[in-house]
Short mmCIF file of C-alpha atoms and ligand atoms in Angstrom, two decimals:
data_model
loop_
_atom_site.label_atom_id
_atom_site.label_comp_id
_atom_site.label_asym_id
_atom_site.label_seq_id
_atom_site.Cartn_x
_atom_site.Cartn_y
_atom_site.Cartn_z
CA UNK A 295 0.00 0.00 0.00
CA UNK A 296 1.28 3.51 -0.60
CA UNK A 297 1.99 6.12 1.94
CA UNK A 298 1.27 9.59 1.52
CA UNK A 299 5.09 10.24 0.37
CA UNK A 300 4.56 7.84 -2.57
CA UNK A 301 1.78 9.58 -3.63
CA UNK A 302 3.56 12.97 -3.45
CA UNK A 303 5.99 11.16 -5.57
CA UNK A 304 3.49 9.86 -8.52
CA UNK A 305 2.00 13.28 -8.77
CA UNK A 306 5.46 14.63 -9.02
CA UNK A 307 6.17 12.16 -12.24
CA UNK A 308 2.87 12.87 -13.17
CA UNK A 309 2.37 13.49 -17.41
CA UNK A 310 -0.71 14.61 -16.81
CA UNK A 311 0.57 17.39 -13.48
CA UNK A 312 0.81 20.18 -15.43
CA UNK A 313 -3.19 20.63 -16.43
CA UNK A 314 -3.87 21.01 -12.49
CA UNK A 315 -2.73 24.81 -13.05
CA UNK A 316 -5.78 24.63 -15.74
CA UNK A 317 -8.46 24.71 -12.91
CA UNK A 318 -9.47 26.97 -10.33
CA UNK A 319 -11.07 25.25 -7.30
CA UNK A 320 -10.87 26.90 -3.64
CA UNK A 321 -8.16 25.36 -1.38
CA UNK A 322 -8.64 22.99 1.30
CA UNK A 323 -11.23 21.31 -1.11
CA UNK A 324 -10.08 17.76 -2.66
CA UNK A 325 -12.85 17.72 -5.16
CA UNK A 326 -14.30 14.29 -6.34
CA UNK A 327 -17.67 15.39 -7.66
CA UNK A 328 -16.07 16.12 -11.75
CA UNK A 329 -18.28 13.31 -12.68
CA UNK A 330 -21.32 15.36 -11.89
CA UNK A 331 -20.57 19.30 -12.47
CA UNK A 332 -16.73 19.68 -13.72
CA UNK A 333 -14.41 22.18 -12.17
CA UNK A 334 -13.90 25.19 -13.61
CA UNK A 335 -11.08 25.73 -15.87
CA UNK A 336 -8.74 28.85 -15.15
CA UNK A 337 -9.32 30.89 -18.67
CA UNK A 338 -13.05 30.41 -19.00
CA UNK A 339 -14.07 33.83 -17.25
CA UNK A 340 -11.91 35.55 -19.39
CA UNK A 341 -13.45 33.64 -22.28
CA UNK A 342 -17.30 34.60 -21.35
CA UNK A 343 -16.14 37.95 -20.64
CA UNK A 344 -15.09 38.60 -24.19
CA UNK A 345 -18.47 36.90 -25.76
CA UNK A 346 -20.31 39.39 -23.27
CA UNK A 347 -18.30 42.42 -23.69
CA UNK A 348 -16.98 42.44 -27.21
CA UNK A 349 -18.86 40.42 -29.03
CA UNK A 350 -22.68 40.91 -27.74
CA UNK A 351 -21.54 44.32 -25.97
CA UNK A 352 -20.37 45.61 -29.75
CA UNK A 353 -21.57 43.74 -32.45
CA UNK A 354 -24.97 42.99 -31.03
CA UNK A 355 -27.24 41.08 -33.20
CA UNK A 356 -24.11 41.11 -36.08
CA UNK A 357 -22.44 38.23 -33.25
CA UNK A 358 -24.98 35.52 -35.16
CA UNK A 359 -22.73 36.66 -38.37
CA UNK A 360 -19.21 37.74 -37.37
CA UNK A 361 -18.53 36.00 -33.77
CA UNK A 362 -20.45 32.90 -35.42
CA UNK A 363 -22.67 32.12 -33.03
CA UNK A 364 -24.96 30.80 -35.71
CA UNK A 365 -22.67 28.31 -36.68
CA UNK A 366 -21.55 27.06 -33.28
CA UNK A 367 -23.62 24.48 -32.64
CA UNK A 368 -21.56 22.59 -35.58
CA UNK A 369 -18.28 24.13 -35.08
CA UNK A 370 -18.59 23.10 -31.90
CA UNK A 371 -19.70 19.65 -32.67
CA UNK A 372 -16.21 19.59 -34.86
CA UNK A 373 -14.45 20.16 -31.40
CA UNK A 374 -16.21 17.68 -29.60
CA UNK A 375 -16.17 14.40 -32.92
CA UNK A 376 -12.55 13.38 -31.57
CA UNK A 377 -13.71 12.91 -28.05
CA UNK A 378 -16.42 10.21 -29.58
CA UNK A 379 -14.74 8.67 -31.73
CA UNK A 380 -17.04 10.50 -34.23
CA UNK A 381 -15.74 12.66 -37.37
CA UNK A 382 -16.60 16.54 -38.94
CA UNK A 383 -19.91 16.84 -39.60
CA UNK A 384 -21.74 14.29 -37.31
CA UNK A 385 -22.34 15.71 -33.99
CA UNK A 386 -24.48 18.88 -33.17
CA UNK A 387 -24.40 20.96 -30.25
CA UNK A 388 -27.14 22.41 -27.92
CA UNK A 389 -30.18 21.99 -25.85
CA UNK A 390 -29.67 19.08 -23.00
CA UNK A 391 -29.26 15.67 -22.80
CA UNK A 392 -32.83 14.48 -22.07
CA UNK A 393 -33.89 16.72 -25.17
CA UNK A 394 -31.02 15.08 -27.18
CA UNK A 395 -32.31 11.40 -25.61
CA UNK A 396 -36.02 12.35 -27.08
CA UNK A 397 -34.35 13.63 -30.40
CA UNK A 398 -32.34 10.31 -30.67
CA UNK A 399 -35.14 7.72 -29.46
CA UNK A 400 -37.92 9.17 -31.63
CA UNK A 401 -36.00 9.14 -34.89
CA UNK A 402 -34.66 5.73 -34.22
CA UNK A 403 -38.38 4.83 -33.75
CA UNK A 404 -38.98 6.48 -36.93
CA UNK A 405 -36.80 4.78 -38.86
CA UNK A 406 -37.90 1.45 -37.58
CA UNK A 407 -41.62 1.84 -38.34
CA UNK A 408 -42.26 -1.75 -38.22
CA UNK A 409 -41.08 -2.31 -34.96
CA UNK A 410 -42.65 -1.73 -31.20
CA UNK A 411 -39.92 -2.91 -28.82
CA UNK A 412 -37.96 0.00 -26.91
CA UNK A 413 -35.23 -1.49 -25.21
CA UNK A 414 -33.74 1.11 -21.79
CA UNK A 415 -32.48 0.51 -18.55
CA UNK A 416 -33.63 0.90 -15.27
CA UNK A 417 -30.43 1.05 -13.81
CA UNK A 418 -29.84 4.11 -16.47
CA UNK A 419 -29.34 8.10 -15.51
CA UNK A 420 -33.16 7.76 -14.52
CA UNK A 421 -33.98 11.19 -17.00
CA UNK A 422 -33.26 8.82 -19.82
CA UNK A 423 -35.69 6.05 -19.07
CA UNK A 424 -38.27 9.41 -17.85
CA UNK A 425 -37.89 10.38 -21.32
CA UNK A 426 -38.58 6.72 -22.86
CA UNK A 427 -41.87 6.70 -21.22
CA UNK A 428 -43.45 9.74 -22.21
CA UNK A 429 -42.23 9.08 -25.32
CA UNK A 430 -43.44 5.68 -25.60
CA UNK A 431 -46.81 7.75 -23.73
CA UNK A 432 -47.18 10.16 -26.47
CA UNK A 433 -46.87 8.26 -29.57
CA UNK A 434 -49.17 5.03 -27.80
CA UNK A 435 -48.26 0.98 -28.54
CA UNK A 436 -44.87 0.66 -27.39
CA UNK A 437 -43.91 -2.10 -25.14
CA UNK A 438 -41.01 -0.68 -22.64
CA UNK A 439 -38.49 -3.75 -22.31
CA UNK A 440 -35.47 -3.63 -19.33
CA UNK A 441 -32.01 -4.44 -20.41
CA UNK A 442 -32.58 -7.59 -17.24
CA UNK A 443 -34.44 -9.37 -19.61
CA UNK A 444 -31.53 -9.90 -22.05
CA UNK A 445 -33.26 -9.59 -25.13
CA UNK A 446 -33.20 -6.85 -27.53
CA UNK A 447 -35.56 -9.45 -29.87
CA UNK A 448 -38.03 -6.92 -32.01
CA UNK A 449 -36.30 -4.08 -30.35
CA UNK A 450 -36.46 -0.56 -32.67
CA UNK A 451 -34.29 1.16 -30.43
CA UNK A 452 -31.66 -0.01 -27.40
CA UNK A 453 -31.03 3.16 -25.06
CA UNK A 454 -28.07 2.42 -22.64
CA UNK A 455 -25.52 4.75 -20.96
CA UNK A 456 -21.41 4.02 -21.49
CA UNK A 457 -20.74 4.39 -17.56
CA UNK A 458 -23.51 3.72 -14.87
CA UNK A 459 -23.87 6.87 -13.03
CA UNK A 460 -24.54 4.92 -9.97
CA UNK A 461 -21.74 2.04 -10.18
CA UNK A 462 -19.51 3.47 -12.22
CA UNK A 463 -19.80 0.08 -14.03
CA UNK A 464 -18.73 0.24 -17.74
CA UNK A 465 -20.89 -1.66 -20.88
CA UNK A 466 -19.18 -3.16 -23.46
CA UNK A 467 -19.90 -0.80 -26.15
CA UNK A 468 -18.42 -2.55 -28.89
CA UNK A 469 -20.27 -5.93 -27.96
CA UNK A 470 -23.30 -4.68 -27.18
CA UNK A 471 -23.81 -2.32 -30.35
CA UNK A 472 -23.06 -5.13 -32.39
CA UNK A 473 -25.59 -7.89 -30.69
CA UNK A 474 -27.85 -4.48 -31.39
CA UNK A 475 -27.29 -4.84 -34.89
CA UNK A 476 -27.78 -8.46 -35.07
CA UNK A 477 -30.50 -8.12 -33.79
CA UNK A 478 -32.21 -5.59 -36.42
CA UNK A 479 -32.31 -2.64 -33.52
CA UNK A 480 -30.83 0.73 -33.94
CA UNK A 481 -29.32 2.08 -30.61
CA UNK A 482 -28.08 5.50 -28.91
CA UNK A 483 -25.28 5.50 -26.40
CA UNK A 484 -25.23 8.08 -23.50
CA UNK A 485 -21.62 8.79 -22.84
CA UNK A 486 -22.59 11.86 -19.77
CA UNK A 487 -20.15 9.41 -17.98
CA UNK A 488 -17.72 8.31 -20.14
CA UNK A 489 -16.76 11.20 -22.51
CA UNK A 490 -13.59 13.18 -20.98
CA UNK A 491 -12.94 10.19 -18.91
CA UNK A 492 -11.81 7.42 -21.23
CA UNK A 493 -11.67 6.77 -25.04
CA UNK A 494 -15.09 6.69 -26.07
CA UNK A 495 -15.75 5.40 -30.06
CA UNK A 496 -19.47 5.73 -30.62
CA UNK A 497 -18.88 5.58 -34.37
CA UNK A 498 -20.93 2.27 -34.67
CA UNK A 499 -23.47 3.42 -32.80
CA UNK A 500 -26.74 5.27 -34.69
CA UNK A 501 -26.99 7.87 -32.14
CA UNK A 502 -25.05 9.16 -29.31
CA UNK A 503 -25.76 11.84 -26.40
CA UNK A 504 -23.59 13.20 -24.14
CA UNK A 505 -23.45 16.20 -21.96
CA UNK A 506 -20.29 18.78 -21.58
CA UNK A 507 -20.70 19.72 -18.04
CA UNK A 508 -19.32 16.62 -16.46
CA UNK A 509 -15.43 15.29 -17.26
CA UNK A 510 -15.31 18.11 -19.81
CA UNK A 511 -15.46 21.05 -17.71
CA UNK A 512 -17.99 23.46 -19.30
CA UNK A 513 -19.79 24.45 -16.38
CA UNK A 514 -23.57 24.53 -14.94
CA UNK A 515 -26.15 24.32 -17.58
CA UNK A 516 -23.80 23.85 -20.65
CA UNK A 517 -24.87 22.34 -23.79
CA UNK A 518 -25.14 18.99 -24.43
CA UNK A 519 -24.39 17.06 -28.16
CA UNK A 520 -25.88 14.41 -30.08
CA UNK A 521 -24.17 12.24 -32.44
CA UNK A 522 -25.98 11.17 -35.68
CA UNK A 523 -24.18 8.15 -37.61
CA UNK A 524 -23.62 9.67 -41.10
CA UNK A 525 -25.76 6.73 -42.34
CA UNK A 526 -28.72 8.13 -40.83
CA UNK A 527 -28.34 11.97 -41.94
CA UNK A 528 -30.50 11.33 -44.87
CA UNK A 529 -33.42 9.66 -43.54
CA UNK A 530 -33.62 10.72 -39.83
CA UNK A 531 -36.18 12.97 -38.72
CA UNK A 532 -35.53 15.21 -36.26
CA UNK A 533 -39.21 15.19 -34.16
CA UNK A 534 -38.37 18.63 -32.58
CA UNK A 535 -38.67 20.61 -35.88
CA UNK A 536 -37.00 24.05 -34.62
CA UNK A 537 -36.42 26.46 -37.16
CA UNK A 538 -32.35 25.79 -36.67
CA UNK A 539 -32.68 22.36 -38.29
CA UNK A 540 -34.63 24.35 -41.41
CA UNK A 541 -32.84 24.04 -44.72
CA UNK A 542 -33.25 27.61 -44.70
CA UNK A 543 -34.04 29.21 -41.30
CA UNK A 544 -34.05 32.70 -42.70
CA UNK A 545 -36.74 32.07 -45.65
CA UNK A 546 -38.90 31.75 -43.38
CA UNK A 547 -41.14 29.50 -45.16
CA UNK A 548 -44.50 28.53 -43.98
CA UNK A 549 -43.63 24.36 -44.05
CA UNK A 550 -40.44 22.46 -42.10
CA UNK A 551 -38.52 21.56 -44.51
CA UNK A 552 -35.11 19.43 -43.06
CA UNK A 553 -31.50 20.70 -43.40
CA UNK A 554 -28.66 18.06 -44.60
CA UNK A 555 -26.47 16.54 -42.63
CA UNK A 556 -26.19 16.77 -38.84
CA UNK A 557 -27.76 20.22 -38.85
CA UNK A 558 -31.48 18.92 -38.96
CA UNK A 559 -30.97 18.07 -35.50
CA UNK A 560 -30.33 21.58 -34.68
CA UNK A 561 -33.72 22.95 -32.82
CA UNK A 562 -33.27 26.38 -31.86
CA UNK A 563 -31.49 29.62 -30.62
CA UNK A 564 -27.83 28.13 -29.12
CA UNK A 565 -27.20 29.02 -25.79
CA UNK A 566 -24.63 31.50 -26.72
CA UNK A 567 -23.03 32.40 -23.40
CA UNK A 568 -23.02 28.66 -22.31
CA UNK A 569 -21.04 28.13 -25.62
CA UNK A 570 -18.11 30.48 -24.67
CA UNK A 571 -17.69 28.33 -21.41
CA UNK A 572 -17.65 25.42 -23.26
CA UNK A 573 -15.29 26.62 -26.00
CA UNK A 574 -12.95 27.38 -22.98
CA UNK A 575 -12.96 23.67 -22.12
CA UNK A 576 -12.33 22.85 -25.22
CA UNK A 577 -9.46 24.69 -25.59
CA UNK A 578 -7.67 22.20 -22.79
CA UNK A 579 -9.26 19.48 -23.78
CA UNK A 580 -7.59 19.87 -27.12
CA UNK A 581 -4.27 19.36 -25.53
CA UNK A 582 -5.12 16.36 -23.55
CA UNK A 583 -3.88 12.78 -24.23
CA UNK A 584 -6.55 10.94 -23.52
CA UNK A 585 -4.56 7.48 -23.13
CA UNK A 586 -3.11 9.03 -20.23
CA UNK A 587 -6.55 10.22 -19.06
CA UNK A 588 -7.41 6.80 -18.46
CA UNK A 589 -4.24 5.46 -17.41
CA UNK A 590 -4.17 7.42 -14.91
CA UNK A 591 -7.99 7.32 -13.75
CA UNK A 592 -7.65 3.45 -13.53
CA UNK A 593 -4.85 4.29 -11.10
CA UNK A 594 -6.21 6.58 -8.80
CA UNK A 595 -9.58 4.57 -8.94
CA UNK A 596 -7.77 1.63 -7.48
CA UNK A 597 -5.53 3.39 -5.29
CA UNK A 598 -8.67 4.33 -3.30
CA UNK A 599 -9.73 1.14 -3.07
CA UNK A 600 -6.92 0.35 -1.89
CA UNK A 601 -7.02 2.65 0.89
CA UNK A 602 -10.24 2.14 1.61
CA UNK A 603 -9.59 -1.50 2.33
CA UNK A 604 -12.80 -3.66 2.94
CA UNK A 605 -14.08 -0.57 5.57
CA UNK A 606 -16.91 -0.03 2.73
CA UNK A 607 -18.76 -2.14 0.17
CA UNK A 608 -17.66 -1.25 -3.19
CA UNK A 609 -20.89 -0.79 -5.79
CA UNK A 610 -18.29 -0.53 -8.52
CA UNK A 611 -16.57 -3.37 -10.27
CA UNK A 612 -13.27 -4.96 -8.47
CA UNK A 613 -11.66 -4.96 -12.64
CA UNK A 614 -10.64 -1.13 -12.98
CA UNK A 615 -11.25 -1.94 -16.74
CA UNK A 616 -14.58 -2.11 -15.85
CA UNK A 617 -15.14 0.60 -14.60
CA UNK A 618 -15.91 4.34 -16.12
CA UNK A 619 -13.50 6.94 -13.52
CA UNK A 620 -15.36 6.67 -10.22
CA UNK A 621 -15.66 4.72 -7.36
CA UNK A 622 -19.02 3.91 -5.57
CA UNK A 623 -19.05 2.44 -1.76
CA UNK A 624 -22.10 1.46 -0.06
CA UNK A 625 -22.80 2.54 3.34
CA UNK A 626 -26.26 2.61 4.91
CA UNK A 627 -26.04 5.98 6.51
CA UNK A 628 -24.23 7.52 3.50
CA UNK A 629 -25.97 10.16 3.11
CA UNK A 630 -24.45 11.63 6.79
CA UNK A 631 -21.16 10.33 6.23
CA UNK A 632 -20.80 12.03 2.58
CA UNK A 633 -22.21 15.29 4.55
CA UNK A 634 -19.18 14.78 7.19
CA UNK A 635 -16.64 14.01 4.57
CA UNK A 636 -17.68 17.74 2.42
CA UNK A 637 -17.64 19.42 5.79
CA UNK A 638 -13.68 18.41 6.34
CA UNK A 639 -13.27 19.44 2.70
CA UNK A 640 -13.84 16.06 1.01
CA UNK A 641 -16.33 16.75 -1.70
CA UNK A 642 -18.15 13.40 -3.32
CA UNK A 643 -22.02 12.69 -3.59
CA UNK A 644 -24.52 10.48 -2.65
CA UNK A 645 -26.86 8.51 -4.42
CA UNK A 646 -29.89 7.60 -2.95
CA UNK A 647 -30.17 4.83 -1.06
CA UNK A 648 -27.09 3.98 -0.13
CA UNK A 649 -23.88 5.33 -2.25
CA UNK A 650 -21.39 7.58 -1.73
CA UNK A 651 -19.83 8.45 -4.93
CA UNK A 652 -16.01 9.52 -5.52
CA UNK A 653 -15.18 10.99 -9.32
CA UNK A 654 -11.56 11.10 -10.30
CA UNK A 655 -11.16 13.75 -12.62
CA UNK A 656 -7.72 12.95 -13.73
CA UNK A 657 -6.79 16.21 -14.85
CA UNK A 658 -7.18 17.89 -11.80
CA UNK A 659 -6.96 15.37 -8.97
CA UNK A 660 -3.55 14.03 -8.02
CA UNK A 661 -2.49 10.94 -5.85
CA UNK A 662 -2.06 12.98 -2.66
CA UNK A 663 -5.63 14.29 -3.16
CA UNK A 664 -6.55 10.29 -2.98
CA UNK A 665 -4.68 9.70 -0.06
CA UNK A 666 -6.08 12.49 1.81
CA UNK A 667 -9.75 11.55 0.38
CA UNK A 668 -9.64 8.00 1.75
CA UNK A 669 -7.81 8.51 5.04
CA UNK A 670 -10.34 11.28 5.80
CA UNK A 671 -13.22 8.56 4.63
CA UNK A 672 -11.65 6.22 7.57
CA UNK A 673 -11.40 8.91 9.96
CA UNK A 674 -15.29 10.15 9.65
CA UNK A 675 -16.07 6.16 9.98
CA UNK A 676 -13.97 5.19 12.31
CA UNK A 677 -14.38 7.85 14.80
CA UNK A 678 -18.35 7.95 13.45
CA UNK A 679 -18.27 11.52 13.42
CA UNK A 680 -21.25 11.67 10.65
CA UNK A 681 -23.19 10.82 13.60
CA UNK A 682 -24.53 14.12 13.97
CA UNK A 683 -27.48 16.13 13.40
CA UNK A 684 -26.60 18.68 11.34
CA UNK A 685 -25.36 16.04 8.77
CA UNK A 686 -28.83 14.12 9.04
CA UNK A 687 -30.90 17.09 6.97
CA UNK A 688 -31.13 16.10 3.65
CA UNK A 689 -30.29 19.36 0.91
CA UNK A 690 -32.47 19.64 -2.21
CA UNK A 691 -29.73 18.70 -4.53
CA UNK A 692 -27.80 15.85 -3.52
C1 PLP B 256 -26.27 9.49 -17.80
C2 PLP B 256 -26.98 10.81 -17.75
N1 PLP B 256 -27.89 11.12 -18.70
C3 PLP B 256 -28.55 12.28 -18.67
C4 PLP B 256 -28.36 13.20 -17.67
C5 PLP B 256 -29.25 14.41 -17.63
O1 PLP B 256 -28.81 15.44 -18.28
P1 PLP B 256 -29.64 16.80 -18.41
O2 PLP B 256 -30.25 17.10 -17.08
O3 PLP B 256 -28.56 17.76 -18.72
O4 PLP B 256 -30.64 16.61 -19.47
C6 PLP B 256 -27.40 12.95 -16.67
C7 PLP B 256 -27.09 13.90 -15.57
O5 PLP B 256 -27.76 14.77 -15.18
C8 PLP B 256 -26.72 11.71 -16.72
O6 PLP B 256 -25.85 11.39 -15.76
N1 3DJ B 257 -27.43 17.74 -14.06
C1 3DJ B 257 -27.50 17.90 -12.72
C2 3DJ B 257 -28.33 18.88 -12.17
O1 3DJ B 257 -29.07 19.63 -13.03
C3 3DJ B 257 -28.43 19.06 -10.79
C4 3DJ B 257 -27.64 18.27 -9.98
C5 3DJ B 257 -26.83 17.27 -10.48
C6 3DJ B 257 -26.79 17.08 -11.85
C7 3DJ B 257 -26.01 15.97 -12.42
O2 3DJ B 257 -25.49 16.12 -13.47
C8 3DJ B 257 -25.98 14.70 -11.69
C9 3DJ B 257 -25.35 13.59 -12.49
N2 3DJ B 257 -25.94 13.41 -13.80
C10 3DJ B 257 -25.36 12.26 -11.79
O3 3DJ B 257 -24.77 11.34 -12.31
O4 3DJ B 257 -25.94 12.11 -10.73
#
């Protein structure tokens, strides 16, 4: 087991040491939540500033034209196509990922007419399957199957997620897209947990969602993206016919009439300030190996499994490989104990019932930070110091 001079020592050999000075994030915190809302990088404010002040500020309504804002939610989907696995062209920018989930699901149910099977999981980001159902609601005569009953027989559409937000637990993408296929079903991966994490190749997949707020560092409320397989760009429908998905938005016709490509799955006005932020993240992300992403994820992953010993149950897999970049222990009070841990500057979540989750964001959280997590984990255990009222009120956002 390492000590906490070892650790000191990895983070000083680090490849990856030199992004830390990318981030802001208040001392004394060792911040494990990056799997939820990412920290934020050090040049973003700067970056929003200068949409706000010199682009909206003086070219007001000319910004659509000359900052290309109109064009962003492409442009943008250029930046993102190497994180995916995806190439120019295939992934559009905006809206959220449950709106991006509805866009996917209903035009793979589109283009499998003759089918009435839609294939989720219950185990899934739950927004996904909430989205499923009134779906499935809406258009009437859909049969809602769980991935537990291993078939995906008649199935139009399979909707799973890369990384289980609760486990951490990672699918077999490769595997399961292809026993998809064989089976006649299209499906959409959401990679919220996977993307900025790992090496994520959704390029046999039909459809793919994913939000940027997560691993990728574009703060609170930032758009999300949706990946349409080229083959699909000529006969997919995209249900939410905004005027941004027109062939021509600015004819103004009286009748929807689809753009090509990728852009028919634009809706409406981007999000324009939630774009600089993101652009910002891109601009690190750019520079990131993501081999080393992993690498190093896997490693801190097991070195706090290490540390924590068997004090917890772990709810992710024992095979790192398995896993997305978190770590999820079971503990009947956790929602206390993960209250106890933030209060001595610890910051993970909890997951109702019973998990406390720990994100490794590997760009910004070093081996020390893990040593210092985990031995503060022990100490709120071992010395029960979650046992405490002020811990025992539960916050609306958990
Ligand atoms: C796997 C997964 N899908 C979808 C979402 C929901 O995204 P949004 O609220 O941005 O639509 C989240 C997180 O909130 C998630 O973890
Ligand atoms: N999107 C969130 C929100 O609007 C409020 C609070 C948390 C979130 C999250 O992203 C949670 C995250 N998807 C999860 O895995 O639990």
């Amino acid at each position: 087991m390492l000590d906490r001079d070892q650790c000191l020592a990895l983070d000083a050999e680090d490849p990856l040491r030199e992004f830390r000075h990318e981030f802001v994030l208040p001392d004394g915190v060792i911040y494990l939540v990056g799997n939820s809302l990412g920290a934020l990088p050090r040049r973003t404010a700067e970056r929003v500033r200068r949409t706000v002040e010199d682009e909206w500020g003086r070219q007001l309504v000319g910004g659509w034209n000359h900052a290309g804002w109109y064009e962003q939610p492409l442009t943008t989907g250029d930046r993102i196509a190497p994180l995916i696995g995806a190439g120019p062209g295939q992934v559009v920018v905006g809206n959220t990922t449950s709106i991006a989930v509805y866009q996917a699901v209903a035009a793979a149910l589109r283009l499998r007419p003759e089918r009435r099977v839609i294939v989720s999981d219950l185990r899934n980001f739950p927004t996904d399957h909430y989205i499923v159902q009134g779906l499935a609601g809406l258009l009437g005569g859909y049969e809602l199957r769980d991935l537990s009953e291993g078939s995906f027989e008649d199935a139009a559409v399979v909707l799973l997620s890369e990384v289980d937000y609760r486990t951490g637990a990672r699918a077999d993408v490769p595997a399961v897209t292809a026993a998809a296929h064989a089976a006649g079903a299209l499906i959409v991966w959401d990679v919220c947990h996977s993307v900025g994490a790992m090496e994520v190749d959704v390029s046999a997949a039909d459809f793919a969602v994913g939000c940027t707020y997560k691993y990728l560092n574009a703060g609170p409320g930032a758009p999300a993206f949706l990946y349409v397989n080229p083959r699909h760009h000529a006969a997919a429908e995209n249900v939410l016919s905004g005027w941004h998905g027109h062939a021509e938005p600015f004819a103004f016709e009286a009748d929807y009439r689809p753009a090509e490509g990728v852009r028919r799955f634009a809706v409406s006005t981007p999000h324009v300030l939630s774009f600089a932020a993101l652009e910002a993240a891109l601009d690190v992300w750019e520079r990131v190996p993501m081999a080393q992403v992993r690498a190093k994820s896997m490693a801190l992953g097991e070195l706090f499994v290490e540390l924590v010993g068997d004090r917890l149950e772990l709810a992710s897999p024992a095979d790192p490989a398995a896993r997305g970049s978190q770590i999820s222990l079971r503990h009947p009070d956790g929602y206390p104990v993960m209250r106890a841990l933030i209060d001595r500057g610890v910051h993970g979540d909890f997951r109702a019932p019973d998990v406390l989750r720990f994100g490794f964001a590997p760009l910004y959280i070093g081996y020390a930070d893990v040593y210092d997590a985990a031995t503060t984990l022990l100490e709120v255990l071992d010395k029960e110091l979650w046992r405490d009222d002020k811990y025992a009120t539960r916050l609306a956002v958990t």
